[in-house]
PDB file of C-alpha atoms in Angstrom:
ATOM      1  CA  MET W 254      66.487 -20.110 -19.724  1.00 46.00           C
ATOM      2  CA  GLN W 255      63.211 -21.903 -20.279  1.00 48.00           C
ATOM      3  CA  ARG W 256      61.989 -20.923 -16.767  1.00 51.00           C
ATOM      4  CA  ALA W 257      62.941 -17.290 -17.355  1.00 51.00           C
ATOM      5  CA  ALA W 258      61.067 -17.277 -20.670  1.00 49.00           C
ATOM      6  CA  LEU W 259      58.003 -18.826 -19.049  1.00 45.00           C
ATOM      7  CA  ARG W 260      58.000 -16.164 -16.281  1.00 51.00           C
ATOM      8  CA  ALA W 261      58.327 -13.424 -18.890  1.00 47.00           C
ATOM      9  CA  ALA W 262      55.383 -14.835 -20.862  1.00 46.00           C
ATOM     10  CA  ARG W 263      53.189 -14.961 -17.755  1.00 48.00           C
ATOM     11  CA  ALA W 264      54.069 -11.435 -16.583  1.00 45.00           C
ATOM     12  CA  PRO W 265      51.597  -9.507 -18.803  1.00 45.00           C
ATOM     13  CA  LEU W 266      48.829 -11.917 -17.858  1.00 41.00           C
ATOM     14  CA  LEU W 267      49.569 -11.518 -14.132  1.00 39.00           C
ATOM     15  CA  ARG W 268      49.660  -7.741 -14.460  1.00 38.00           C
ATOM     16  CA  PHE W 269      46.280  -7.860 -16.187  1.00 36.00           C
ATOM     17  CA  PHE W 270      44.650  -9.758 -13.340  1.00 37.00           C
ATOM     18  CA  ARG W 271      46.200  -7.485 -10.705  1.00 38.00           C
ATOM     19  CA  THR W 272      44.779  -4.342 -12.344  1.00 39.00           C
ATOM     20  CA  ALA W 273      41.285  -5.799 -12.969  1.00 39.00           C
ATOM     21  CA  ARG W 274      40.011  -5.259  -9.430  1.00 44.00           C
ATOM     22  CA  PRO W 275      36.628  -6.656  -8.368  1.00 48.00           C
ATOM     23  CA  VAL W 276      33.717  -4.260  -8.600  1.00 44.00           C
ATOM     24  CA  LEU W 277      33.292  -4.388  -4.808  1.00 43.00           C
ATOM     25  CA  ALA W 278      36.786  -2.954  -4.275  1.00 47.00           C
ATOM     26  CA  ALA W 279      36.726  -0.613  -7.262  1.00 46.00           C
ATOM     27  CA  ASP W 280      33.366   1.016  -6.516  1.00 71.00           C
ATOM     28  CA  LYS W 281      31.997   0.188  -3.092  1.00 79.00           C
ATOM     29  CA  GLU W 282      29.870   3.315  -3.167  1.00 82.00           C
ATOM     30  CA  ALA W 283      28.082   2.143  -6.330  1.00 83.00           C
ATOM     31  CA  LEU W 284      27.420  -1.219  -4.707  1.00 83.00           C
ATOM     32  CA  LEU W 285      25.958   0.400  -1.597  1.00 82.00           C
ATOM     33  CA  GLU W 286      23.781   2.703  -3.694  1.00 82.00           C
ATOM     34  CA  LEU W 287      22.517  -0.204  -5.804  1.00 81.00           C
ATOM     35  CA  ARG W 288      21.708  -2.135  -2.645  1.00 76.00           C
ATOM     36  CA  ARG W 289      19.810   0.867  -1.266  1.00 73.00           C
ATOM     37  CA  ARG W 290      17.827   1.443  -4.471  1.00 72.00           C
ATOM     38  CA  THR W 291      16.801  -2.165  -5.058  1.00 68.00           C
ATOM     39  CA  GLY W 292      16.719  -3.670  -1.571  1.00 62.00           C
ATOM     40  CA  LEU W 293      18.370  -6.820  -2.942  1.00 66.00           C
ATOM     41  CA  PRO W 294      21.258  -8.661  -1.220  1.00 65.00           C
ATOM     42  CA  PHE W 295      24.848  -7.452  -1.679  1.00 74.00           C
ATOM     43  CA  LEU W 296      25.872 -10.592  -3.578  1.00 77.00           C
ATOM     44  CA  GLN W 297      23.167 -10.090  -6.193  1.00 77.00           C
ATOM     45  CA  CYS W 298      24.039  -6.387  -6.526  1.00 82.00           C
ATOM     46  CA  ARG W 299      27.729  -7.248  -6.957  1.00 84.00           C
ATOM     47  CA  GLU W 300      26.869  -9.838  -9.605  1.00 84.00           C
ATOM     48  CA  ALA W 301      24.807  -7.250 -11.477  1.00 86.00           C
ATOM     49  CA  LEU W 302      27.654  -4.712 -11.457  1.00 88.00           C
ATOM     50  CA  LEU W 303      30.093  -7.343 -12.693  1.00 88.00           C
ATOM     51  CA  ARG W 304      27.755  -8.387 -15.496  1.00 88.00           C
ATOM     52  CA  CYS W 305      27.225  -4.769 -16.552  1.00 88.00           C
ATOM     53  CA  GLY W 306      30.846  -3.639 -16.338  1.00 85.00           C
ATOM     54  CA  GLY W 307      30.201  -1.382 -13.355  1.00 85.00           C
ATOM     55  CA  ASP W 308      27.396   0.562 -15.090  1.00 87.00           C
ATOM     56  CA  ALA W 309      24.982   1.223 -12.190  1.00 87.00           C
ATOM     57  CA  PRO W 310      21.828   2.071 -14.240  1.00 88.00           C
ATOM     58  CA  GLN W 311      22.278  -1.050 -16.377  1.00 89.00           C
ATOM     59  CA  ALA W 312      22.910  -3.122 -13.257  1.00 87.00           C
ATOM     60  CA  GLU W 313      19.720  -1.828 -11.650  1.00 85.00           C
ATOM     61  CA  ALA W 314      17.683  -2.595 -14.772  1.00 86.00           C
ATOM     62  CA  TRP W 315      19.165  -6.105 -14.938  1.00 85.00           C
ATOM     63  CA  LEU W 316      18.381  -6.706 -11.254  1.00 80.00           C
ATOM     64  CA  ARG W 317      14.765  -5.616 -11.644  1.00 77.00           C
ATOM     65  CA  GLU W 318      14.262  -7.785 -14.713  1.00 79.00           C
ATOM     66  CA  GLU W 319      15.849 -10.724 -12.922  1.00 77.00           C
ATOM     67  CA  ALA W 320      13.805 -10.165  -9.767  1.00 72.00           C
ATOM     68  CA  GLN W 321      10.635  -9.945 -11.827  1.00 67.00           C
ATOM     69  CA  ARG W 322      11.485 -13.116 -13.738  1.00 69.00           C
ATOM     70  CA  ARG W 323      12.268 -14.967 -10.542  1.00 67.00           C
ATOM     71  CA  GLY W 324       9.196 -13.459  -8.933  1.00 63.00           C
ATOM     72  CA  TRP W 325       6.860 -14.867 -11.553  1.00 57.00           C
ATOM     73  CA  SER W 326       8.586 -18.205 -11.205  1.00 60.00           C
ATOM     74  CA  LYS W 327       8.318 -18.076  -7.423  1.00 63.00           C
ATOM     75  CA  ALA W 328       4.692 -16.928  -7.633  1.00 59.00           C
ATOM     76  CA  GLY W 329       3.761 -20.293  -9.102  1.00 61.00           C
ATOM     77  CA  ALA W 330       5.506 -22.097  -6.252  1.00 65.00           C
ATOM     78  CA  VAL W 331       3.814 -20.082  -3.476  1.00 69.00           C
ATOM     79  CA  ARG W 332       0.384 -19.703  -5.065  1.00 67.00           C
ATOM     80  CA  GLY W 333      -2.295 -21.269  -2.918  1.00 70.00           C
ATOM     81  CA  ARG W 334      -0.452 -20.731   0.349  1.00 79.00           C
ATOM     82  CA  ARG W 335      -2.602 -18.973   2.919  1.00 79.00           C
ATOM     83  CA  ALA W 336      -2.079 -15.198   2.914  1.00 85.00           C
ATOM     84  CA  ARG W 337      -4.265 -13.536   5.558  1.00 90.00           C
ATOM     85  CA  GLU W 338      -1.793 -11.076   7.060  1.00 95.00           C
ATOM     86  CA  GLY W 339      -0.879  -7.778   5.444  1.00 96.00           C
ATOM     87  CA  LEU W 340      -1.914  -4.142   5.457  1.00 96.00           C
ATOM     88  CA  VAL W 341      -4.704  -1.798   4.498  1.00 97.00           C
ATOM     89  CA  GLY W 342      -3.452   1.428   2.886  1.00 96.00           C
ATOM     90  CA  LEU W 343      -5.348   4.749   2.682  1.00 96.00           C
ATOM     91  CA  LEU W 344      -4.577   7.718   0.451  1.00 96.00           C
ATOM     92  CA  ARG W 345      -6.502  11.013   0.349  1.00 95.00           C
ATOM     93  CA  GLU W 346      -6.182  13.718  -2.282  1.00 95.00           C
ATOM     94  CA  GLY W 347      -8.733  16.482  -1.854  1.00 92.00           C
ATOM     95  CA  PRO W 348     -12.230  15.241  -2.745  1.00 94.00           C
ATOM     96  CA  ALA W 349     -10.987  11.706  -3.530  1.00 96.00           C
ATOM     97  CA  ALA W 350      -9.703   8.899  -1.332  1.00 97.00           C
ATOM     98  CA  VAL W 351      -8.737   5.286  -1.956  1.00 98.00           C
ATOM     99  CA  MET W 352      -8.293   2.252   0.258  1.00 98.00           C
ATOM    100  CA  VAL W 353      -6.396  -0.909  -0.731  1.00 98.00           C
ATOM    101  CA  GLU W 354      -5.690  -4.248   0.906  1.00 98.00           C
ATOM    102  CA  VAL W 355      -2.503  -6.202   0.182  1.00 97.00           C
ATOM    103  CA  ASN W 356      -1.977  -9.603   1.811  1.00 96.00           C
ATOM    104  CA  CYS W 357       1.036 -11.698   2.748  1.00 95.00           C
ATOM    105  CA  GLU W 358       1.639 -14.846   4.777  1.00 94.00           C
ATOM    106  CA  THR W 359       3.263 -13.462   7.924  1.00 93.00           C
ATOM    107  CA  ASP W 360       3.135 -10.407  10.138  1.00 92.00           C
ATOM    108  CA  PHE W 361       6.937 -10.225   9.801  1.00 93.00           C
ATOM    109  CA  VAL W 362       6.737  -9.589   6.047  1.00 93.00           C
ATOM    110  CA  ALA W 363       3.943  -7.034   6.536  1.00 94.00           C
ATOM    111  CA  ARG W 364       6.444  -4.953   8.517  1.00 92.00           C
ATOM    112  CA  ASN W 365       9.003  -5.121   5.701  1.00 91.00           C
ATOM    113  CA  ALA W 366       9.698  -1.890   3.799  1.00 90.00           C
ATOM    114  CA  GLU W 367       9.491  -3.712   0.457  1.00 90.00           C
ATOM    115  CA  PHE W 368       5.985  -4.959   1.264  1.00 94.00           C
ATOM    116  CA  GLN W 369       4.895  -1.517   2.434  1.00 93.00           C
ATOM    117  CA  ARG W 370       6.254  -0.056  -0.806  1.00 92.00           C
ATOM    118  CA  LEU W 371       3.906  -2.398  -2.706  1.00 95.00           C
ATOM    119  CA  VAL W 372       0.961  -1.174  -0.587  1.00 96.00           C
ATOM    120  CA  GLU W 373       1.913   2.400  -1.467  1.00 95.00           C
ATOM    121  CA  GLN W 374       2.159   1.542  -5.176  1.00 95.00           C
ATOM    122  CA  ALA W 375      -1.269  -0.112  -5.060  1.00 97.00           C
ATOM    123  CA  ALA W 376      -2.753   3.000  -3.451  1.00 97.00           C
ATOM    124  CA  LEU W 377      -1.150   5.245  -6.072  1.00 95.00           C
ATOM    125  CA  GLY W 378      -2.470   3.020  -8.861  1.00 96.00           C
ATOM    126  CA  ALA W 379      -5.993   3.072  -7.425  1.00 97.00           C
ATOM    127  CA  MET W 380      -5.853   6.856  -7.028  1.00 96.00           C
ATOM    128  CA  ALA W 381      -4.738   7.322 -10.659  1.00 94.00           C
ATOM    129  CA  HIS W 382      -7.671   5.148 -11.755  1.00 94.00           C
ATOM    130  CA  CYS W 383     -10.047   7.124  -9.519  1.00 94.00           C
ATOM    131  CA  ARG W 384      -8.831  10.456 -10.875  1.00 92.00           C
ATOM    132  CA  ALA W 385      -9.314   9.263 -14.455  1.00 91.00           C
ATOM    133  CA  ALA W 386     -13.026   8.594 -13.841  1.00 88.00           C
ATOM    134  CA  ALA W 387     -15.619  11.257 -14.641  1.00 84.00           C
ATOM    135  CA  PRO W 388     -16.247  13.694 -11.749  1.00 80.00           C
ATOM    136  CA  PRO W 389     -19.327  12.671  -9.761  1.00 76.00           C
ATOM    137  CA  ALA W 390     -22.486  14.743  -9.488  1.00 82.00           C
ATOM    138  CA  GLY W 391     -22.673  13.723  -5.830  1.00 87.00           C
ATOM    139  CA  CYS W 392     -20.877  11.168  -3.703  1.00 92.00           C
ATOM    140  CA  SER W 393     -19.615   8.147  -5.656  1.00 93.00           C
ATOM    141  CA  LYS W 394     -18.137   4.820  -4.620  1.00 95.00           C
ATOM    142  CA  HIS W 395     -16.314   2.193  -6.660  1.00 95.00           C
ATOM    143  CA  LEU W 396     -14.918  -1.224  -5.741  1.00 96.00           C
ATOM    144  CA  LEU W 397     -12.029  -3.002  -7.504  1.00 95.00           C
ATOM    145  CA  GLN W 398     -11.387  -6.727  -7.234  1.00 93.00           C
ATOM    146  CA  ALA W 399      -7.961  -8.337  -7.349  1.00 93.00           C
ATOM    147  CA  ASP W 400      -7.789  -8.897 -11.127  1.00 92.00           C
ATOM    148  CA  GLU W 401      -8.805  -5.279 -11.844  1.00 95.00           C
ATOM    149  CA  LEU W 402      -6.328  -3.920  -9.304  1.00 95.00           C
ATOM    150  CA  ALA W 403      -3.459  -5.942 -10.795  1.00 93.00           C
ATOM    151  CA  GLN W 404      -3.957  -4.263 -14.202  1.00 93.00           C
ATOM    152  CA  LEU W 405      -3.637  -0.711 -12.877  1.00 95.00           C
ATOM    153  CA  ARG W 406      -0.502   1.385 -13.289  1.00 91.00           C
ATOM    154  CA  THR W 407       1.073   3.652 -10.687  1.00 84.00           C
ATOM    155  CA  GLY W 408       1.040   6.542 -13.174  1.00 77.00           C
ATOM    156  CA  PRO W 409       1.277   7.395 -16.883  1.00 79.00           C
ATOM    157  CA  GLY W 410       3.825   5.044 -18.432  1.00 78.00           C
ATOM    158  CA  GLY W 411       4.355   3.237 -15.130  1.00 81.00           C
ATOM    159  CA  ALA W 412       4.584  -0.526 -14.715  1.00 83.00           C
ATOM    160  CA  LEU W 413       1.521  -2.659 -14.052  1.00 88.00           C
ATOM    161  CA  LEU W 414       0.826  -3.434 -10.421  1.00 93.00           C
ATOM    162  CA  SER W 415       1.067  -7.102 -11.385  1.00 88.00           C
ATOM    163  CA  ASP W 416       4.733  -6.454 -12.294  1.00 85.00           C
ATOM    164  CA  HIS W 417       5.359  -4.714  -8.969  1.00 87.00           C
ATOM    165  CA  LEU W 418       3.724  -7.709  -7.293  1.00 89.00           C
ATOM    166  CA  ALA W 419       6.103 -10.100  -9.060  1.00 84.00           C
ATOM    167  CA  LEU W 420       9.096  -8.058  -7.899  1.00 83.00           C
ATOM    168  CA  ALA W 421       7.834  -8.141  -4.322  1.00 87.00           C
ATOM    169  CA  ILE W 422       7.292 -11.914  -4.383  1.00 86.00           C
ATOM    170  CA  GLY W 423      10.789 -12.419  -5.771  1.00 81.00           C
ATOM    171  CA  LYS W 424      12.330 -10.334  -2.982  1.00 82.00           C
ATOM    172  CA  LEU W 425      10.144 -11.434  -0.061  1.00 87.00           C
ATOM    173  CA  GLY W 426       9.783 -15.137  -0.864  1.00 84.00           C
ATOM    174  CA  GLU W 427       6.167 -15.293   0.392  1.00 90.00           C
ATOM    175  CA  ASN W 428       2.785 -15.478  -1.244  1.00 90.00           C
ATOM    176  CA  VAL W 429       1.742 -11.834  -1.679  1.00 93.00           C
ATOM    177  CA  ALA W 430      -1.630 -10.821  -3.098  1.00 93.00           C
ATOM    178  CA  LEU W 431      -3.292  -7.615  -4.255  1.00 95.00           C
ATOM    179  CA  ARG W 432      -6.614  -8.341  -2.556  1.00 96.00           C
ATOM    180  CA  ARG W 433      -8.916  -5.406  -3.384  1.00 97.00           C
ATOM    181  CA  ALA W 434      -9.323  -1.634  -3.564  1.00 98.00           C
ATOM    182  CA  ALA W 435     -12.081   0.929  -3.291  1.00 97.00           C
ATOM    183  CA  TRP W 436     -12.531   4.649  -3.618  1.00 96.00           C
ATOM    184  CA  LEU W 437     -14.868   7.414  -2.546  1.00 97.00           C
ATOM    185  CA  ARG W 438     -15.277  10.753  -4.353  1.00 96.00           C
ATOM    186  CA  VAL W 439     -17.267  13.792  -3.296  1.00 96.00           C
ATOM    187  CA  PRO W 440     -18.068  17.158  -4.933  1.00 94.00           C
ATOM    188  CA  GLU W 441     -15.267  19.691  -4.423  1.00 91.00           C
ATOM    189  CA  GLU W 442     -17.546  22.525  -3.376  1.00 92.00           C
ATOM    190  CA  ASP W 443     -19.199  20.933  -0.327  1.00 94.00           C
ATOM    191  CA  GLY W 444     -17.714  17.439   0.046  1.00 95.00           C
ATOM    192  CA  TYR W 445     -15.214  16.068   2.543  1.00 97.00           C
ATOM    193  CA  ILE W 446     -13.688  12.601   3.001  1.00 97.00           C
ATOM    194  CA  ALA W 447     -12.533  11.442   6.414  1.00 97.00           C
ATOM    195  CA  ALA W 448     -10.037   8.602   6.824  1.00 95.00           C
ATOM    196  CA  TYR W 449      -8.636   6.505   9.646  1.00 95.00           C
ATOM    197  CA  ALA W 450      -6.122   3.652   9.627  1.00 94.00           C
ATOM    198  CA  HIS W 451      -5.705   1.635  12.797  1.00 91.00           C
ATOM    199  CA  GLY W 452      -2.147   0.350  12.805  1.00 78.00           C
ATOM    200  CA  TRP W 453       1.467   1.170  12.229  1.00 64.00           C
ATOM    201  CA  LEU W 454       2.082   4.209  10.071  1.00 61.00           C
ATOM    202  CA  PRO W 455       0.734   7.660  11.032  1.00 57.00           C
ATOM    203  CA  ALA W 456      -2.167   9.247   9.213  1.00 55.00           C
ATOM    204  CA  ALA W 457       0.189  12.100   8.257  1.00 62.00           C
ATOM    205  CA  ALA W 458       2.162   9.708   6.027  1.00 72.00           C
ATOM    206  CA  PRO W 459       1.337   9.939   2.279  1.00 85.00           C
ATOM    207  CA  VAL W 460      -0.235   6.478   2.499  1.00 93.00           C
ATOM    208  CA  ALA W 461      -1.471   5.653   5.999  1.00 94.00           C
ATOM    209  CA  MET W 462      -1.345   1.915   6.763  1.00 95.00           C
ATOM    210  CA  GLY W 463      -2.802  -0.421   9.342  1.00 95.00           C
ATOM    211  CA  THR W 464      -4.735  -3.620   9.799  1.00 96.00           C
ATOM    212  CA  TYR W 465      -8.077  -1.745   9.737  1.00 96.00           C
ATOM    213  CA  GLY W 466      -9.115   1.218   7.620  1.00 97.00           C
ATOM    214  CA  ALA W 467     -12.176   3.388   7.045  1.00 97.00           C
ATOM    215  CA  LEU W 468     -13.186   6.085   4.574  1.00 98.00           C
ATOM    216  CA  VAL W 469     -16.238   8.265   5.243  1.00 98.00           C
ATOM    217  CA  ALA W 470     -17.795  10.491   2.574  1.00 97.00           C
ATOM    218  CA  CYS W 471     -19.378  13.590   4.078  1.00 97.00           C
ATOM    219  CA  ARG W 472     -21.180  16.788   3.143  1.00 96.00           C
ATOM    220  CA  VAL W 473     -19.888  19.935   4.839  1.00 97.00           C
ATOM    221  CA  THR W 474     -22.753  21.677   6.644  1.00 95.00           C
ATOM    222  CA  GLU W 475     -23.281  25.438   6.852  1.00 93.00           C
ATOM    223  CA  PRO W 476     -21.837  27.568   8.235  1.00 93.00           C
ATOM    224  CA  ARG W 477     -18.630  25.903   7.058  1.00 94.00           C
ATOM    225  CA  ALA W 478     -16.353  24.941   9.947  1.00 95.00           C
ATOM    226  CA  PRO W 479     -12.562  25.504   9.883  1.00 96.00           C
ATOM    227  CA  ALA W 480     -10.422  22.797   8.269  1.00 95.00           C
ATOM    228  CA  ALA W 481      -9.073  21.676  11.669  1.00 96.00           C
ATOM    229  CA  THR W 482     -12.637  21.067  12.922  1.00 97.00           C
ATOM    230  CA  LEU W 483     -13.559  19.099   9.793  1.00 96.00           C
ATOM    231  CA  GLU W 484     -10.450  16.951  10.287  1.00 95.00           C
ATOM    232  CA  GLU W 485     -11.186  16.364  13.975  1.00 96.00           C
ATOM    233  CA  VAL W 486     -14.869  15.463  13.540  1.00 97.00           C
ATOM    234  CA  GLY W 487     -14.193  13.383  10.430  1.00 97.00           C
ATOM    235  CA  ARG W 488     -11.426  11.412  12.109  1.00 96.00           C
ATOM    236  CA  LYS W 489     -13.709  10.596  15.043  1.00 97.00           C
ATOM    237  CA  VAL W 490     -16.418   9.324  12.713  1.00 98.00           C
ATOM    238  CA  ALA W 491     -13.937   7.204  10.731  1.00 97.00           C
ATOM    239  CA  GLN W 492     -12.495   5.855  13.987  1.00 97.00           C
ATOM    240  CA  HIS W 493     -16.037   4.893  15.031  1.00 98.00           C
ATOM    241  CA  VAL W 494     -16.537   3.042  11.724  1.00 98.00           C
ATOM    242  CA  VAL W 495     -13.371   1.016  12.347  1.00 97.00           C
ATOM    243  CA  GLY W 496     -14.300   0.220  15.957  1.00 96.00           C
ATOM    244  CA  MET W 497     -18.032  -0.460  15.602  1.00 96.00           C
ATOM    245  CA  ALA W 498     -18.155  -2.088  12.130  1.00 96.00           C
ATOM    246  CA  PRO W 499     -21.501  -0.720  10.885  1.00 97.00           C
ATOM    247  CA  THR W 500     -23.021  -2.348   7.804  1.00 96.00           C
ATOM    248  CA  ALA W 501     -25.623   0.291   6.847  1.00 96.00           C
ATOM    249  CA  LEU W 502     -25.868   4.064   6.995  1.00 97.00           C
ATOM    250  CA  GLY W 503     -29.355   4.649   8.369  1.00 95.00           C
ATOM    251  CA  THR W 504     -30.817   8.114   8.981  1.00 90.00           C
ATOM    252  CA  PRO W 505     -30.251  10.727  11.705  1.00 84.00           C
ATOM    253  CA  GLN W 506     -33.806  10.045  12.953  1.00 85.00           C
ATOM    254  CA  ASP W 507     -33.246   6.301  13.555  1.00 88.00           C
ATOM    255  CA  GLN W 508     -33.757   5.089  17.103  1.00 87.00           C
ATOM    256  CA  PRO W 509     -31.011   2.796  18.442  1.00 89.00           C
ATOM    257  CA  ARG W 510     -31.730  -0.924  18.778  1.00 89.00           C
ATOM    258  CA  GLY W 511     -29.187  -1.766  21.472  1.00 85.00           C
ATOM    259  CA  GLU W 512     -25.770  -3.389  21.264  1.00 85.00           C
ATOM    260  CA  GLU W 513     -26.589  -5.246  18.052  1.00 90.00           C
ATOM    261  CA  GLU W 514     -27.272  -2.035  16.131  1.00 95.00           C
ATOM    262  CA  THR W 515     -25.496  -2.038  12.743  1.00 96.00           C
ATOM    263  CA  ARG W 516     -26.812   1.241  11.261  1.00 97.00           C
ATOM    264  CA  LEU W 517     -24.025   3.788  11.522  1.00 97.00           C
ATOM    265  CA  LEU W 518     -26.062   6.837  12.513  1.00 97.00           C
ATOM    266  CA  ALA W 519     -28.044   4.892  15.126  1.00 96.00           C
ATOM    267  CA  GLN W 520     -25.052   3.244  16.806  1.00 96.00           C
ATOM    268  CA  SER W 521     -23.863   4.349  20.229  1.00 95.00           C
ATOM    269  CA  PHE W 522     -20.964   6.700  19.488  1.00 96.00           C
ATOM    270  CA  LEU W 523     -17.644   5.010  20.237  1.00 95.00           C
ATOM    271  CA  LEU W 524     -16.111   8.053  21.960  1.00 95.00           C
ATOM    272  CA  GLU W 525     -19.282   9.276  23.727  1.00 94.00           C
ATOM    273  CA  PRO W 526     -21.487   6.226  24.443  1.00 92.00           C
ATOM    274  CA  GLY W 527     -24.310   8.393  25.810  1.00 92.00           C
ATOM    275  CA  LEU W 528     -25.005   9.674  22.284  1.00 93.00           C
ATOM    276  CA  THR W 529     -25.738   7.987  18.996  1.00 95.00           C
ATOM    277  CA  LEU W 530     -23.409   8.951  16.160  1.00 96.00           C
ATOM    278  CA  GLY W 531     -26.281  10.847  14.536  1.00 95.00           C
ATOM    279  CA  GLN W 532     -26.853  12.820  17.757  1.00 95.00           C
ATOM    280  CA  PHE W 533     -23.146  13.583  18.042  1.00 95.00           C
ATOM    281  CA  LEU W 534     -23.073  14.984  14.501  1.00 96.00           C
ATOM    282  CA  ARG W 535     -26.214  17.085  15.056  1.00 94.00           C
ATOM    283  CA  ALA W 536     -24.756  18.532  18.253  1.00 93.00           C
ATOM    284  CA  ARG W 537     -21.293  19.130  16.846  1.00 92.00           C
ATOM    285  CA  GLY W 538     -22.224  20.245  13.369  1.00 89.00           C
ATOM    286  CA  ALA W 539     -19.552  20.481  10.643  1.00 95.00           C
ATOM    287  CA  LEU W 540     -20.321  17.250   8.741  1.00 97.00           C
ATOM    288  CA  ALA W 541     -23.203  15.055   7.554  1.00 96.00           C
ATOM    289  CA  VAL W 542     -22.311  11.472   6.570  1.00 97.00           C
ATOM    290  CA  CYS W 543     -23.263  10.294   3.065  1.00 96.00           C
ATOM    291  CA  ASP W 544     -21.444   6.953   2.704  1.00 97.00           C
ATOM    292  CA  PHE W 545     -18.595   4.916   4.142  1.00 98.00           C
ATOM    293  CA  LEU W 546     -16.233   2.007   3.553  1.00 97.00           C
ATOM    294  CA  ARG W 547     -14.446  -0.234   6.057  1.00 98.00           C
ATOM    295  CA  PHE W 548     -11.702  -2.835   5.451  1.00 97.00           C
ATOM    296  CA  ARG W 549     -10.305  -5.304   7.932  1.00 96.00           C
ATOM    297  CA  CYS W 550      -7.167  -7.018   6.698  1.00 96.00           C
ATOM    298  CA  GLY W 551      -7.747 -10.722   6.095  1.00 93.00           C
ATOM    299  CA  GLU W 552     -11.523 -10.663   6.507  1.00 92.00           C
ATOM    300  CA  GLU W 553     -13.684 -13.078   4.571  1.00 80.00           C
ATOM    301  CA  PRO W 554     -15.585 -11.826   1.496  1.00 70.00           C
ATOM    302  CA  GLY W 555     -18.735 -10.000   2.483  1.00 63.00           C
ATOM    303  CA  GLU W 556     -17.479  -8.952   5.923  1.00 63.00           C
ATOM    304  CA  SER W 557     -16.287  -5.456   5.013  1.00 61.00           C
ATOM    305  CA  GLY W 558     -18.420  -2.545   6.088  1.00 60.00           C
ATOM    306  CA  ALA W 559     -20.042  -0.441   3.421  1.00 57.00           C
ATOM    307  CA  ALA W 560     -23.171   1.627   3.574  1.00 53.00           C
ATOM    308  CA  ALA W 561     -26.247  -0.238   2.417  1.00 44.00           C
ATOM    309  CA  PRO W 562     -29.285   1.543   0.973  1.00 38.00           C
ATOM    310  CA  ARG W 563     -31.266   3.419   3.588  1.00 38.00           C
TER     311      ARG W 563
END
């Protein structure tokens, strides 16, 4: 009798546990979607769903808060570790273009989608900052250091880039740094910006990425060439800037000074060594160069190419 009573008392409790299935079994699709949206491991996504009673939006918010908290904590542990790998990201929007550098410790992490997402967010933040500036009368250039870049937002009401950085550190487990950013802007009526990224993602991507990058501010010459010609000539000039690392602009009349020449317009043209870049542009037409920027990922301060006064 006592055993029968004990079994009867336990029955409701056993039925309760049998019907309370784990979140993984009850909603595998929600788990997979949460994993896809956050990029975090399955175990962490499952824990979030359990904590939030299966509510996917709440689980995602909890995961991001937790990743950010852990990221800031991990940032202190990895700060100071050498971070010279990474990517340069380029984004063009009409008469404006930005270039950013984001560093990490290893080439392996630089190829990670989460790291590349941070590069894209940094480029979007720099572009929003560029667009908010007053339109230039001519060509304008602006440089942003790491602390300025970290305080930008990816858009109105968006999170700070420093918060995105914390999330990335928490997920990747390496020292990751927002190194720097720069932009060029030209007048809409007769300006053109060429861009070239030497590396992994194609220039057709919203944010082109590579280990080298160049932006070249140009004036469109008359008669105005078709858009395809502007793109072709501009890309060749930007490719030359990446390959030849000029440090000054110079003038179209400059005479070359041999292999050590650092003035852009006087350098032997990378794709046609029998001509200087200035001669190539005079012969081809379409564009006249006004300014340029060049980043090499991991370079020491002061090494990046940027046009000096003539």
